[in-house]
Tab-separated table of N, CA and C in Angstrom:
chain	number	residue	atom	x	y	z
Z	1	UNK	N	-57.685	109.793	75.098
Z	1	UNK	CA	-56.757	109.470	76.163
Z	1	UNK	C	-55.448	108.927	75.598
Z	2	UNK	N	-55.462	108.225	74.713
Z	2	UNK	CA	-54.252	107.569	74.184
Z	2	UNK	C	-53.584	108.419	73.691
Z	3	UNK	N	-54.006	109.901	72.621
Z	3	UNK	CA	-53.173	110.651	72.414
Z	3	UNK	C	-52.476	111.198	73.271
Z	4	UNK	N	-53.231	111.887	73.978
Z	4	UNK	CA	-52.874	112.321	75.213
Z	4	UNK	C	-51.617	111.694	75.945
Z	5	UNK	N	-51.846	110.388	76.467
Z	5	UNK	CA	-50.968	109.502	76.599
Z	5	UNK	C	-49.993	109.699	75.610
Z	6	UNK	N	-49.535	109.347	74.242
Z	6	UNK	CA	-48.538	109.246	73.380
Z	6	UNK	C	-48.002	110.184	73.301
Z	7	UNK	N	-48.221	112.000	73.466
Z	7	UNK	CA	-47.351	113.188	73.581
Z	7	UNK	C	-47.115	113.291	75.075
Z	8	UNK	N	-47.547	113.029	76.476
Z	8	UNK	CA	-47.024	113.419	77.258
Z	8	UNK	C	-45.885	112.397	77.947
Z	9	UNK	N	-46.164	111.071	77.120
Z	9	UNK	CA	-45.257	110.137	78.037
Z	9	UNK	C	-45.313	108.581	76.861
Z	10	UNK	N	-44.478	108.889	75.546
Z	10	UNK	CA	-44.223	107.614	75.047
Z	10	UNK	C	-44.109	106.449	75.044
Z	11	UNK	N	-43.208	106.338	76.454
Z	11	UNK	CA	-42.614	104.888	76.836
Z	11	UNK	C	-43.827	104.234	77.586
Z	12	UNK	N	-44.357	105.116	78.621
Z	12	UNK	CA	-45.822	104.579	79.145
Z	12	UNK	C	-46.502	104.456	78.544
Z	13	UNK	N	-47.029	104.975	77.061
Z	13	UNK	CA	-48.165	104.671	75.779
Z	13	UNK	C	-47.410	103.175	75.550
Z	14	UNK	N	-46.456	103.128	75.405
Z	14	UNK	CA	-45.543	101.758	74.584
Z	14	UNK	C	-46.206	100.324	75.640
Z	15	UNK	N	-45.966	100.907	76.948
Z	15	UNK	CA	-46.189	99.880	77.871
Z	15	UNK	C	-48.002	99.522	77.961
Z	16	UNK	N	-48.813	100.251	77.874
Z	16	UNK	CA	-50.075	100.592	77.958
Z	16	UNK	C	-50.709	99.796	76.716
Z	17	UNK	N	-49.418	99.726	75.548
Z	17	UNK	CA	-50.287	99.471	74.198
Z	17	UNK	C	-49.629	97.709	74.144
Z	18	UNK	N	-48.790	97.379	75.214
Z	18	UNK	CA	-48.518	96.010	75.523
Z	18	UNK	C	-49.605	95.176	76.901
Z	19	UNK	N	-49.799	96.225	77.867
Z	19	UNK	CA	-50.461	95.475	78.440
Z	19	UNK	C	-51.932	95.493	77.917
Z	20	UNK	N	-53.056	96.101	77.042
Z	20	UNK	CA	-53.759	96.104	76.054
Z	20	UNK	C	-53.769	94.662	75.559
Z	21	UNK	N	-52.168	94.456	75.041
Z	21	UNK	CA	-52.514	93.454	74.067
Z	21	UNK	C	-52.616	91.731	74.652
Z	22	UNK	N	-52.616	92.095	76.523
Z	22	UNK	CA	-52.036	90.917	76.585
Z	22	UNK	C	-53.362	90.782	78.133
Z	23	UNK	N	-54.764	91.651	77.383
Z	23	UNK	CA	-55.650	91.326	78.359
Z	23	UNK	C	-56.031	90.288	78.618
Z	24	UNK	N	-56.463	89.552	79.750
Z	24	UNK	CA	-57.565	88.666	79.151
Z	24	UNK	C	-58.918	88.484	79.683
Z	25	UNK	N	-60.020	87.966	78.431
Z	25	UNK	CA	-61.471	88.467	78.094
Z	25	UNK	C	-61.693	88.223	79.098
Z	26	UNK	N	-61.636	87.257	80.214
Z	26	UNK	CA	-62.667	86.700	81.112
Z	26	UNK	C	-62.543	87.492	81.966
Z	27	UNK	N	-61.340	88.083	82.708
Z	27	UNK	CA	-61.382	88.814	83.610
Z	27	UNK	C	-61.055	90.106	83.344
Z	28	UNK	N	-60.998	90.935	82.380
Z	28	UNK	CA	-60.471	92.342	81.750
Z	28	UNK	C	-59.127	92.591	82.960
Z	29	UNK	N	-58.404	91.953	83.015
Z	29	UNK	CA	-57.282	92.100	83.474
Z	29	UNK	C	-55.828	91.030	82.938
Z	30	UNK	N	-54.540	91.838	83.284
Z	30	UNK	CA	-53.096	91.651	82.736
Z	30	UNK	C	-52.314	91.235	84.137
Z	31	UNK	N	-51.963	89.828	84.208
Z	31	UNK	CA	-51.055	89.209	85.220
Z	31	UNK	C	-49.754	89.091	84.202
Z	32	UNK	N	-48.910	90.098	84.777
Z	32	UNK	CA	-47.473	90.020	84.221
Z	32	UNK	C	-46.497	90.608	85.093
Z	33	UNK	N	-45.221	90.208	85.300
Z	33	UNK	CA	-44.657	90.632	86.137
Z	33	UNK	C	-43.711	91.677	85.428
Z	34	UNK	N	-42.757	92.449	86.149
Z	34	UNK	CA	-42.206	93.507	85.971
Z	34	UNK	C	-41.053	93.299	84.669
Z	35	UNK	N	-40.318	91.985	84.681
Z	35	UNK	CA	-39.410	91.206	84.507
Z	35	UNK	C	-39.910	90.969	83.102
Z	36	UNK	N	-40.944	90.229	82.513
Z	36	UNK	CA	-41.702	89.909	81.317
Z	36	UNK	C	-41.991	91.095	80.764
Z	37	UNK	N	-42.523	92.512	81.377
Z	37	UNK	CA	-42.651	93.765	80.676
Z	37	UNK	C	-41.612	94.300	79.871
Z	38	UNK	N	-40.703	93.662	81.150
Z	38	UNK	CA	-39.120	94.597	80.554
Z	38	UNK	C	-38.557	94.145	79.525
Z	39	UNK	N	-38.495	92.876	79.429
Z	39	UNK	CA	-38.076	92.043	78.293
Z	39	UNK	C	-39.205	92.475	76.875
Z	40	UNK	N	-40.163	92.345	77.244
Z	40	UNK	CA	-41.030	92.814	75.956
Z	40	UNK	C	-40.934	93.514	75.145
Z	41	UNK	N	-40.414	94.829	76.127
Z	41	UNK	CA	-40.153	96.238	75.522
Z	41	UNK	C	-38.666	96.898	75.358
Z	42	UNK	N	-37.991	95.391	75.337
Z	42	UNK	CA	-36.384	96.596	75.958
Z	42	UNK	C	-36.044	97.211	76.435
Z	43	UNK	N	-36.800	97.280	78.023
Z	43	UNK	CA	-36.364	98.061	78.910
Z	43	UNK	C	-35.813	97.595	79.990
Z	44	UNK	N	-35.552	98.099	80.920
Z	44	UNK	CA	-35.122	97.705	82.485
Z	44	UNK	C	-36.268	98.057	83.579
Z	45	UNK	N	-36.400	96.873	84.230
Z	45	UNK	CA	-37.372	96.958	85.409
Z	45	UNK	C	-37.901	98.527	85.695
Z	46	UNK	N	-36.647	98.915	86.140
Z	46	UNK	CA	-36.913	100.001	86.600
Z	46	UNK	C	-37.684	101.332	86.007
Z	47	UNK	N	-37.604	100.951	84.632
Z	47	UNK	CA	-38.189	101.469	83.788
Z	47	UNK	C	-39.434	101.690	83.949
Z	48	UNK	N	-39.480	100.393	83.693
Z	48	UNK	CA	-41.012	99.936	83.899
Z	48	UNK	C	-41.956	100.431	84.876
Z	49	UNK	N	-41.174	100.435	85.899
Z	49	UNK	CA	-41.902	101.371	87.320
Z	49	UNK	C	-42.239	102.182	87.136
Z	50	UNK	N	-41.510	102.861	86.845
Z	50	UNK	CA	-41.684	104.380	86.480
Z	50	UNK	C	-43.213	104.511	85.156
Z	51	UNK	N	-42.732	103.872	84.531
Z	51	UNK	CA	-44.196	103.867	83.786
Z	51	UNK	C	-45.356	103.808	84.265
Z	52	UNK	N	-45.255	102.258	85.107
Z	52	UNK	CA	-46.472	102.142	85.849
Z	52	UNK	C	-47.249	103.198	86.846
Z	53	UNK	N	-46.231	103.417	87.250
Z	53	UNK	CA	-46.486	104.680	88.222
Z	53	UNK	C	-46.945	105.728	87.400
Z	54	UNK	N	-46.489	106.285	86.246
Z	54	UNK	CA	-46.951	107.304	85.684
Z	54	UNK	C	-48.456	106.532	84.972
Z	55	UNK	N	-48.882	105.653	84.774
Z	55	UNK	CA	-49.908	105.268	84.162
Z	55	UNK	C	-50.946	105.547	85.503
Z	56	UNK	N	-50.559	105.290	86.467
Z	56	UNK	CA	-51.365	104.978	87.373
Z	56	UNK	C	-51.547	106.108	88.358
Z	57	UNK	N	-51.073	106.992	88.336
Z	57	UNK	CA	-51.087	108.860	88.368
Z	57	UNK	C	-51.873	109.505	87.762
Z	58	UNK	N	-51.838	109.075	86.344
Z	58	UNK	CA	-52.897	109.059	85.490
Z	58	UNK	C	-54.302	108.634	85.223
Z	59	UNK	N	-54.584	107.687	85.896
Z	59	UNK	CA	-56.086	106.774	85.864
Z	59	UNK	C	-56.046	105.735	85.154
Z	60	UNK	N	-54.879	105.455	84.359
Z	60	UNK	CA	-54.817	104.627	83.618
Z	60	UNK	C	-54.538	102.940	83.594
Z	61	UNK	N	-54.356	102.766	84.834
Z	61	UNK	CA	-53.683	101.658	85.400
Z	61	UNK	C	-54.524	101.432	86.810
Z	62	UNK	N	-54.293	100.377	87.433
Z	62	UNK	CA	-54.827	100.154	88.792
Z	62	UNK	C	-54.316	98.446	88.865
Z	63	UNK	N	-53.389	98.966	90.014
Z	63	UNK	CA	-52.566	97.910	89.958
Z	63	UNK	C	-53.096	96.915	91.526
Z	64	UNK	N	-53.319	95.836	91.389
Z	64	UNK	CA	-53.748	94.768	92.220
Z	64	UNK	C	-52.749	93.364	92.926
Z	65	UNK	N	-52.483	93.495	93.532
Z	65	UNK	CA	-51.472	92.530	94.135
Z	65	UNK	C	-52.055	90.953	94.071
Z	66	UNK	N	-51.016	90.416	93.536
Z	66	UNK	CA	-51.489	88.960	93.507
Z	66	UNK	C	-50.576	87.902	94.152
Z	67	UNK	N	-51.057	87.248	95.801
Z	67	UNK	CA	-50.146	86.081	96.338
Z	67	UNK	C	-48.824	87.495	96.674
Z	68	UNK	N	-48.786	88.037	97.537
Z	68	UNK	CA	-47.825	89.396	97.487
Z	68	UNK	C	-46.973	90.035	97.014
Z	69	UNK	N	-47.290	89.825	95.471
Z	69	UNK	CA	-46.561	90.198	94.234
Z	69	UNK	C	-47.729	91.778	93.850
Z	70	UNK	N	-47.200	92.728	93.357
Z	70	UNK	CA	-48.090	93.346	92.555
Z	70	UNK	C	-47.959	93.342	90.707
């Protein structure tokens, strides 16, 4: 899957291989907002969307709203 991921869509592997790193054990889940991604990676929010969205088109993502933030 990750290859896969890394030839059809780089910037979403980039984002995928950050939220990975920033699981945590107890709950196999990543509370980060859009804003902290972007900064991580040198991108712009909007960027980021677009990733997510393509991760999550993919199966790769499943995004959960927290306090009415997602």
């Amino acid at each position: 899957r990750i290859r896969n991921l890394i030839q059809s869509n780089p910037g979403a592997a980039r984002l995928y291989s950050v939220l990975s790193e920033h699981i945590d054990g107890n709950c196999g889940a990543v509370v980060a907002d859009q804003q902290f991604l972007a900064d991580q990676l040198s991108e712009t929010t909007r960027t980021i969307r677009n990733w997510v969205s393509f991760l999550e088109e993919n199966n790769c993502l499943v995004k959960i709203p927290i306090a009415g933030k997602i």
